[in-house]
Coordinates of C-alpha atoms in Angstrom, one line a residue:
M30 CA 50.7 -9.2 4.7
D31 CA 52.3 -10.9 7.7
A32 CA 50.4 -14.2 7.9
S33 CA 52.3 -15.1 11.1
K34 CA 51.0 -12.0 13.0
K35 CA 48.8 -13.0 15.9
R36 CA 45.1 -12.1 15.8
I37 CA 44.4 -8.9 17.6
H38 CA 41.9 -8.9 20.4
P39 CA 41.7 -5.3 21.7
R40 CA 40.6 -4.6 25.2
F41 CA 37.5 -2.4 25.3
V42 CA 37.9 0.8 27.2
S43 CA 35.5 3.6 28.2
G44 CA 36.1 7.3 28.3
K45 CA 35.3 10.6 26.7
Y46 CA 36.6 9.8 23.2
Q47 CA 35.2 6.3 23.1
N48 CA 31.8 7.7 24.0
I49 CA 32.1 10.1 21.1
R50 CA 33.2 7.3 18.8
L51 CA 30.3 5.1 19.9
V52 CA 27.7 7.8 19.2
S53 CA 29.2 8.7 15.8
M54 CA 29.7 5.1 14.7
Y55 CA 26.2 3.9 15.6
V56 CA 24.4 6.9 14.4
I57 CA 26.0 6.3 11.0
L58 CA 25.2 2.6 11.2
V59 CA 21.5 3.3 12.1
M60 CA 21.3 5.8 9.3
F61 CA 22.6 3.3 6.8
L62 CA 20.0 0.6 8.0
V63 CA 17.1 3.0 8.1
L64 CA 17.8 5.0 4.9
P65 CA 16.3 2.5 2.4
W66 CA 13.0 2.7 4.2
I67 CA 12.5 6.5 3.9
K68 CA 10.1 7.5 1.2
W69 CA 10.2 10.9 -0.5
G70 CA 7.9 11.9 -3.4
G71 CA 6.6 8.4 -4.0
H72 CA 10.1 6.9 -4.3
Q73 CA 12.8 5.8 -1.9
A74 CA 14.6 8.9 -0.6
I75 CA 17.9 7.4 -1.8
L76 CA 17.8 4.8 -4.7
F77 CA 20.6 4.2 -7.1
N78 CA 18.7 2.2 -9.6
V79 CA 21.3 0.8 -11.9
T80 CA 18.9 -1.2 -14.0
E81 CA 16.9 1.7 -15.5
P82 CA 19.3 3.6 -14.8
K83 CA 17.9 6.4 -12.6
F84 CA 19.2 7.8 -9.3
Y85 CA 16.6 9.2 -6.9
V86 CA 18.0 11.6 -4.3
F87 CA 15.4 13.2 -2.0
G88 CA 12.9 14.0 -4.8
A89 CA 15.5 14.8 -7.4
T90 CA 15.9 12.3 -10.3
F91 CA 19.3 11.9 -12.0
M92 CA 19.6 10.1 -15.3
P93 CA 22.8 9.0 -17.1
Q94 CA 23.1 12.4 -18.8
D95 CA 23.2 14.0 -15.3
F96 CA 25.9 11.8 -13.9
Y97 CA 28.5 14.6 -14.3
F98 CA 26.8 16.2 -11.3
F99 CA 28.0 13.3 -9.2
A100 CA 31.5 14.0 -10.2
F101 CA 31.2 17.3 -8.3
V102 CA 29.7 15.5 -5.4
F103 CA 32.6 13.1 -5.2
M104 CA 35.1 15.9 -5.6
I105 CA 33.4 17.8 -2.7
A106 CA 33.6 14.7 -0.5
A107 CA 37.2 14.1 -1.4
F108 CA 38.4 17.7 -0.7
M109 CA 36.4 17.8 2.5
L110 CA 38.1 14.7 3.7
F111 CA 41.5 16.2 2.7
M112 CA 40.7 19.4 4.6
V113 CA 39.7 17.5 7.7
T114 CA 42.8 15.4 7.4
V115 CA 45.1 18.5 7.2
Y116 CA 43.5 19.9 10.4
A117 CA 42.5 16.8 12.5
G118 CA 44.4 13.8 11.0
R119 CA 42.6 10.5 10.5
V120 CA 39.5 11.2 12.5
F121 CA 37.4 9.8 9.7
C122 CA 39.2 6.4 10.1
G123 CA 38.6 6.4 13.9
Y124 CA 35.1 7.8 14.1
A125 CA 33.2 7.3 10.8
C126 CA 34.9 4.7 8.5
P127 CA 32.5 1.8 7.7
Q128 CA 35.5 -0.6 8.2
T129 CA 36.1 0.7 11.7
I130 CA 32.3 0.5 12.5
Y131 CA 31.9 -3.1 11.4
V132 CA 35.2 -4.4 12.9
H133 CA 34.2 -2.8 16.2
L134 CA 30.7 -4.4 16.0
Y135 CA 32.0 -7.9 15.1
Q136 CA 34.7 -7.8 17.9
H137 CA 31.9 -6.9 20.3
V138 CA 30.1 -10.1 19.3
E139 CA 33.3 -12.0 20.3
K140 CA 33.3 -10.2 23.6
W141 CA 29.6 -11.1 24.2
V142 CA 30.2 -14.8 23.5
L143 CA 33.8 -15.3 24.8
G144 CA 34.4 -12.6 27.4
E145 CA 37.1 -10.0 27.8
R146 CA 40.4 -9.8 26.0
N147 CA 42.3 -12.4 28.1
K148 CA 39.6 -14.9 27.7
R149 CA 39.5 -14.4 23.9
I150 CA 43.3 -14.8 23.6
K151 CA 43.0 -17.9 25.8
F152 CA 40.2 -19.2 23.6
D153 CA 42.4 -19.0 20.4
K154 CA 45.0 -21.2 22.1
E155 CA 42.5 -23.9 23.2
P156 CA 42.5 -27.2 21.4
A157 CA 39.4 -28.1 19.4
S158 CA 36.5 -29.3 21.5
I159 CA 32.7 -29.4 21.4
S160 CA 32.5 -26.3 23.6
K161 CA 34.9 -24.3 21.4
I162 CA 33.2 -25.4 18.1
S163 CA 29.8 -24.5 19.5
K164 CA 31.0 -21.0 20.5
L165 CA 32.6 -20.5 17.1
V166 CA 29.3 -21.6 15.4
L167 CA 27.4 -19.1 17.6
I168 CA 29.8 -16.3 16.7
H169 CA 29.7 -17.1 13.0
A170 CA 25.9 -17.4 13.1
I171 CA 25.6 -13.9 14.7
W172 CA 28.1 -12.5 12.2
G173 CA 26.2 -14.2 9.4
V174 CA 22.9 -12.5 10.3
M175 CA 24.6 -9.1 10.5
S176 CA 26.3 -9.7 7.1
M177 CA 23.0 -10.7 5.5
I178 CA 21.3 -7.6 6.9
T179 CA 24.1 -5.5 5.6
A180 CA 23.9 -7.2 2.1
V181 CA 20.1 -6.7 1.9
T182 CA 20.4 -3.0 3.1
F183 CA 23.1 -2.3 0.5
M184 CA 21.1 -4.0 -2.2
S185 CA 18.0 -2.0 -1.2
L186 CA 19.8 1.2 -2.1
V187 CA 20.5 -0.2 -5.6
V188 CA 17.4 -2.2 -6.6
G189 CA 14.9 -0.9 -4.0
T190 CA 13.0 -2.2 -1.1
D191 CA 9.9 -2.7 -3.2
Y192 CA 11.7 -5.2 -5.4
L193 CA 13.4 -7.0 -2.5
F194 CA 10.5 -7.2 0.0
F195 CA 7.2 -6.1 -1.6
N196 CA 7.1 -8.2 -4.7
G197 CA 3.8 -9.8 -4.1
N198 CA 5.1 -13.0 -2.6
P199 CA 4.9 -13.4 1.3
I200 CA 8.2 -15.3 1.1
F201 CA 9.8 -12.3 -0.6
F202 CA 13.2 -13.8 -1.4
M203 CA 11.5 -16.5 -3.6
E204 CA 11.0 -13.8 -6.2
W205 CA 14.6 -12.7 -6.4
S206 CA 16.4 -13.1 -9.7
K207 CA 19.6 -15.2 -10.0
L208 CA 21.7 -12.1 -10.3
T209 CA 20.1 -10.7 -7.1
W210 CA 21.0 -13.9 -5.2
V211 CA 24.6 -13.8 -6.6
F212 CA 25.1 -10.2 -5.3
F213 CA 23.4 -11.1 -2.0
I214 CA 25.7 -14.0 -1.4
L215 CA 28.8 -12.0 -2.6
I216 CA 28.1 -9.0 -0.4
T217 CA 27.3 -11.3 2.6
F218 CA 30.6 -13.2 2.1
V219 CA 32.7 -10.0 1.6
T220 CA 31.2 -8.4 4.8
Q221 CA 31.7 -11.6 6.8
T222 CA 35.3 -12.0 5.6
N223 CA 36.3 -8.4 5.9
A224 CA 34.9 -7.6 9.3
G225 CA 35.4 -11.0 10.8
Y226 CA 38.9 -11.8 9.5
M227 CA 40.6 -9.1 7.6
R228 CA 39.9 -6.4 10.1
E229 CA 43.0 -4.3 10.8
H230 CA 44.7 -5.7 7.7
M231 CA 42.4 -3.7 5.5
C232 CA 43.5 -0.5 7.3
V233 CA 47.2 -1.4 7.3
H234 CA 47.8 -3.1 3.9
F235 CA 44.9 -2.2 1.6
C236 CA 43.5 1.2 2.4
P237 CA 45.5 4.0 0.6
Y238 CA 44.4 6.7 3.0
G239 CA 47.0 5.8 5.6
R240 CA 49.7 5.7 3.0
F241 CA 49.3 9.3 1.7
Q242 CA 48.4 10.8 5.1
S243 CA 52.1 11.7 5.6
V244 CA 51.9 14.0 2.5
M245 CA 48.9 15.8 4.0
F246 CA 50.0 16.1 7.6
D247 CA 52.0 19.2 8.7
K248 CA 53.3 20.5 12.0
D249 CA 49.9 21.8 12.9
T250 CA 47.9 18.6 12.2
L251 CA 46.1 17.3 15.2
I252 CA 47.2 13.7 15.9
V253 CA 47.2 11.2 18.7
S254 CA 50.7 11.5 20.3
Y255 CA 52.7 10.2 23.2
D256 CA 54.5 12.8 25.2
Y257 CA 58.0 11.2 25.1
D258 CA 59.7 13.9 27.2
R259 CA 57.2 13.4 30.0
G260 CA 56.8 9.7 29.9
E261 CA 60.4 8.4 29.5
P262 CA 62.2 6.6 30.9
R263 CA 59.2 4.3 31.5
G264 CA 58.9 1.7 34.2
A265 CA 56.6 0.1 36.8
R266 CA 56.4 1.6 40.3
K267 CA 54.1 1.4 43.3
K268 CA 50.9 3.5 43.4
G269 CA 51.6 7.0 44.3
A270 CA 55.3 6.7 44.0
H271 CA 57.2 8.7 41.4
P272 CA 61.0 7.8 41.4
E273 CA 63.1 10.6 40.0
S274 CA 64.7 8.2 37.6
Y275 CA 61.4 7.5 35.9
G276 CA 59.0 9.4 33.7
D277 CA 55.2 9.3 34.1
C278 CA 54.7 6.1 31.9
V279 CA 54.3 3.2 34.2
D280 CA 54.7 0.7 31.2
C281 CA 51.4 -0.9 31.8
T282 CA 50.9 -1.5 28.1
M283 CA 47.2 -0.6 28.3
C284 CA 47.7 1.7 25.3
V285 CA 48.8 -1.4 23.2
Q286 CA 46.1 -3.6 24.6
V287 CA 43.3 -1.3 23.6
C288 CA 44.6 -0.5 20.1
P289 CA 42.5 -2.0 17.4
T290 CA 45.5 -2.3 15.0
G291 CA 47.9 -3.6 17.7
I292 CA 50.5 -0.8 17.6
D293 CA 52.4 0.9 20.4
I294 CA 51.7 4.6 20.2
R295 CA 54.8 5.2 22.2
D296 CA 56.9 4.4 19.1
G297 CA 55.6 7.6 17.4
L298 CA 53.2 8.2 14.6
Q299 CA 52.6 5.1 12.5
V300 CA 50.7 4.4 9.3
E301 CA 48.6 1.8 11.2
C302 CA 47.2 4.4 13.7
I303 CA 43.6 5.1 12.8
Q304 CA 43.4 7.9 15.5
C305 CA 40.5 6.2 17.4
A306 CA 41.9 7.7 20.7
A307 CA 41.4 4.4 22.6
C308 CA 44.9 4.7 23.9
I309 CA 44.1 8.3 25.2
D310 CA 41.2 7.1 27.2
A311 CA 43.1 4.0 28.5
C312 CA 46.1 6.1 29.5
N313 CA 44.0 8.7 31.2
E314 CA 42.4 6.0 33.3
I315 CA 45.8 4.7 34.4
M316 CA 47.0 8.2 35.1
D317 CA 44.0 8.7 37.4
K318 CA 44.7 5.5 39.2
V319 CA 48.4 6.3 39.9
G320 CA 47.7 9.9 40.7
Y321 CA 49.5 11.6 37.7
P322 CA 48.2 14.3 35.5
R323 CA 46.2 13.2 32.4
G324 CA 47.4 13.8 28.9
L325 CA 50.5 11.6 28.7
I326 CA 48.9 10.4 25.4
R327 CA 46.7 13.1 23.9
Y328 CA 45.5 14.9 20.8
T329 CA 48.2 17.4 20.0
T330 CA 50.3 18.7 17.1
E331 CA 54.0 18.4 16.3
R332 CA 54.5 22.1 16.7
Q333 CA 53.1 22.0 20.2
L334 CA 54.6 18.7 21.4
V335 CA 58.1 18.9 19.9
H336 CA 58.7 22.6 19.2
K337 CA 56.8 23.8 22.3
E338 CA 55.1 26.5 20.2
Q339 CA 51.4 27.5 19.8
T340 CA 49.6 25.5 17.2
K341 CA 48.7 27.6 14.1
I342 CA 45.0 26.9 13.4
I343 CA 44.8 29.2 10.4
S344 CA 47.1 28.3 7.5
F345 CA 47.3 28.8 3.8
R346 CA 46.4 25.1 3.1
I347 CA 43.2 25.5 5.1
F348 CA 42.2 28.6 3.1
A349 CA 43.1 26.8 -0.1
Y350 CA 40.8 23.9 0.7
I351 CA 38.0 26.2 1.8
F352 CA 38.3 28.1 -1.5
I353 CA 38.3 25.0 -3.6
L354 CA 35.4 23.5 -1.7
S355 CA 33.4 26.7 -2.0
V356 CA 33.9 26.8 -5.8
L357 CA 32.9 23.1 -6.1
I358 CA 29.8 23.6 -3.9
V359 CA 28.7 26.7 -5.8
V360 CA 29.1 24.9 -9.2
A361 CA 27.3 21.8 -7.9
A362 CA 24.5 23.9 -6.5
M363 CA 24.1 25.8 -9.8
I364 CA 24.1 22.6 -11.8
A365 CA 21.4 21.1 -9.5
A366 CA 19.3 24.3 -9.5
G367 CA 19.7 24.7 -13.3
R368 CA 18.6 21.1 -14.2
D369 CA 16.0 21.3 -17.0
P370 CA 12.8 19.4 -16.3
L371 CA 12.6 18.6 -20.0
E372 CA 15.5 17.4 -22.0
L373 CA 15.7 17.3 -25.8
E374 CA 18.4 16.0 -28.1
I375 CA 18.2 16.0 -31.9
R376 CA 19.9 13.3 -33.9
Q377 CA 19.8 13.1 -37.7
N378 CA 19.0 9.8 -39.3
R379 CA 22.4 8.8 -40.6
Q380 CA 21.0 6.2 -42.9
K381 CA 18.7 8.7 -44.6
V382 CA 19.9 12.3 -44.3
S383 CA 18.1 13.7 -47.2
S384 CA 15.8 12.3 -49.9
V385 CA 13.2 13.4 -52.4
G386 CA 9.7 11.9 -52.3
R387 CA 7.2 11.2 -55.1
D388 CA 5.5 14.4 -54.2
G389 CA 8.7 16.3 -55.0
L390 CA 9.3 17.4 -51.4
V391 CA 12.7 17.1 -49.9
E392 CA 12.7 15.0 -46.7
N393 CA 15.2 15.1 -43.8
S394 CA 14.7 12.5 -41.0
Y395 CA 15.5 13.1 -37.3
V396 CA 15.2 11.3 -34.0
L397 CA 14.2 13.5 -31.0
K398 CA 15.4 12.0 -27.7
I399 CA 12.8 13.5 -25.3
V400 CA 13.3 12.9 -21.5
N401 CA 10.6 13.8 -19.0
K402 CA 12.8 14.6 -16.0
T403 CA 9.9 15.6 -13.8
D404 CA 8.2 13.3 -11.2
E405 CA 4.8 13.6 -12.9
R406 CA 3.2 12.4 -16.1
Q407 CA 3.5 14.9 -18.9
V408 CA 2.0 15.2 -22.4
Y409 CA 4.4 16.7 -25.0
K410 CA 3.9 18.3 -28.4
V411 CA 6.5 19.0 -31.1
K412 CA 6.7 22.0 -33.4
L413 CA 9.1 23.5 -35.9
E414 CA 9.8 27.2 -35.5
P415 CA 8.6 28.9 -38.7
V416 CA 10.9 28.7 -41.7
D417 CA 9.5 29.5 -45.2
G418 CA 9.2 26.4 -47.2
L419 CA 9.7 23.9 -44.3
T420 CA 7.1 21.8 -42.5
L421 CA 7.4 19.2 -39.7
K422 CA 5.5 15.9 -39.5
S423 CA 5.6 13.7 -36.4
R424 CA 4.3 10.2 -35.9
F425 CA 2.3 11.4 -32.9
K426 CA 0.5 14.7 -32.4
E427 CA 0.8 14.2 -28.6
L428 CA 3.4 12.2 -26.7
P429 CA 2.5 11.1 -23.1
L430 CA 5.5 10.2 -21.0
K431 CA 5.5 8.9 -17.5
A432 CA 7.7 10.5 -14.8
N433 CA 11.4 10.3 -15.7
E434 CA 10.6 8.4 -18.9
P435 CA 12.8 8.9 -22.0
Y436 CA 11.5 8.4 -25.5
D437 CA 13.0 8.4 -29.0
L438 CA 10.6 10.1 -31.4
P439 CA 11.1 9.9 -35.2
V440 CA 10.2 13.1 -37.0
S441 CA 10.6 14.4 -40.5
I442 CA 11.0 17.9 -42.0
F443 CA 9.8 18.4 -45.5
G444 CA 11.0 21.2 -47.7
D445 CA 9.8 22.8 -51.0
P446 CA 12.8 22.5 -53.4
A447 CA 11.6 25.7 -55.0
K448 CA 12.1 27.6 -51.7
V449 CA 15.0 25.8 -49.9
S450 CA 18.5 25.0 -50.9
G451 CA 21.8 24.2 -49.2
T452 CA 22.1 24.0 -45.4
I453 CA 19.3 25.8 -43.5
P454 CA 19.3 26.1 -39.7
V455 CA 16.1 24.8 -38.1
T456 CA 14.8 25.0 -34.5
I457 CA 12.6 22.3 -33.1
T458 CA 10.6 22.9 -29.9
V459 CA 9.1 20.4 -27.5
Y460 CA 6.6 21.7 -25.0
T461 CA 4.1 20.3 -22.5
E462 CA 0.4 20.4 -23.3
D463 CA -0.2 22.8 -20.4
G464 CA 2.6 25.1 -21.5
K465 CA 4.5 24.7 -18.2
Y466 CA 7.7 23.3 -19.7
S467 CA 9.3 23.7 -23.0
T468 CA 12.8 23.5 -24.6
S469 CA 14.3 24.0 -28.1
R470 CA 17.3 22.7 -29.9
Q471 CA 18.8 23.7 -33.2
D472 CA 19.9 21.5 -36.1
V473 CA 20.1 21.8 -39.9
F474 CA 18.0 21.0 -42.9
V475 CA 20.1 19.9 -45.8
Y476 CA 19.1 19.9 -49.5
K477 CA 21.8 19.9 -52.2
P478 CA 20.2 19.8 -55.7

């Protein structure tokens, strides 16, 4: 990281693409802030409870043994991002990335307090004074409130709003544990530092997405580009004048002033470009003022801009991504639809596999891990599918379990040594009292005289 690089204060510009960005960014931000407060089926609609651990996702409950499902979800998200990048470049960075959203929001706070770009640059150069310190304190105070709201919202998705806000104490934060406070302070600090100071350095130096974009781009990828042939040689001129020795670029540097990462798009595609299109709106505004056609900087493709050919929208790579995404989505949907509301796992007691009691019966001990994966209380019973000479005994005749509650139930199978010998397959069935749900698993009964 170049520590000597000056702090970037972008000029805020309006236009078609910036309006789209504002809508997309703040819709995502509002969704993030509102999501923890939405209830679904008696729980938060989205709650990644890592303490139990249980994940609630719009009525569906996922437990540790279901986490492989999320592997498919992450793969779907990754391939979808790759497909969008192949077709439309880094639009995610410019329009939906949380880093972009928060940096934009925090920079707007500076604008509200200090003024437009020139005033903010001048403010940085001012010597320390009571006025400057008071404005810095105000900026940091507003940032701090925003950072704390972000931290609480993020934590609400992990530990729940009930724990954070509705814990029985009017001063709700007094009931927080030490670990909760540690994470609250940590997330607040990270948010404040990241959005207030790191800003474009995260995009340029830390985010890997910009580094591997060159591998994903091709001649038909839509990117923000400067029309070099039309714009060069650049130079200032009077309004309405168009000297034959100049191109359309009036060298106003507005495209540089509005760039949140401080690059000059006229130097070509760069890893720092997050494709926010601020330079497009700024350049179009200047073109309107000087009376030139819009589009000197625009969304286009290498094939169209350099090779003067029609962009190929349909390509093998797009079809490949669509095929892979379709397979992943189908598999994830099948897994989600096929989730068993009752889970049973049989484990033999390793310390006491087989023993002979005083009554002469052979005993094999097992532990049944029963998980009620429904959102309702269920009463379960256990039975052994008929095998001549074998009987099952359980500690409980009935096992009531709350919604999404797991339980390890010790059971024993007793065998008549006159009727059983060797390794005998057995099937244990767990079923609900009302007969609505049931599941069976196989294991073995071992007796070696």
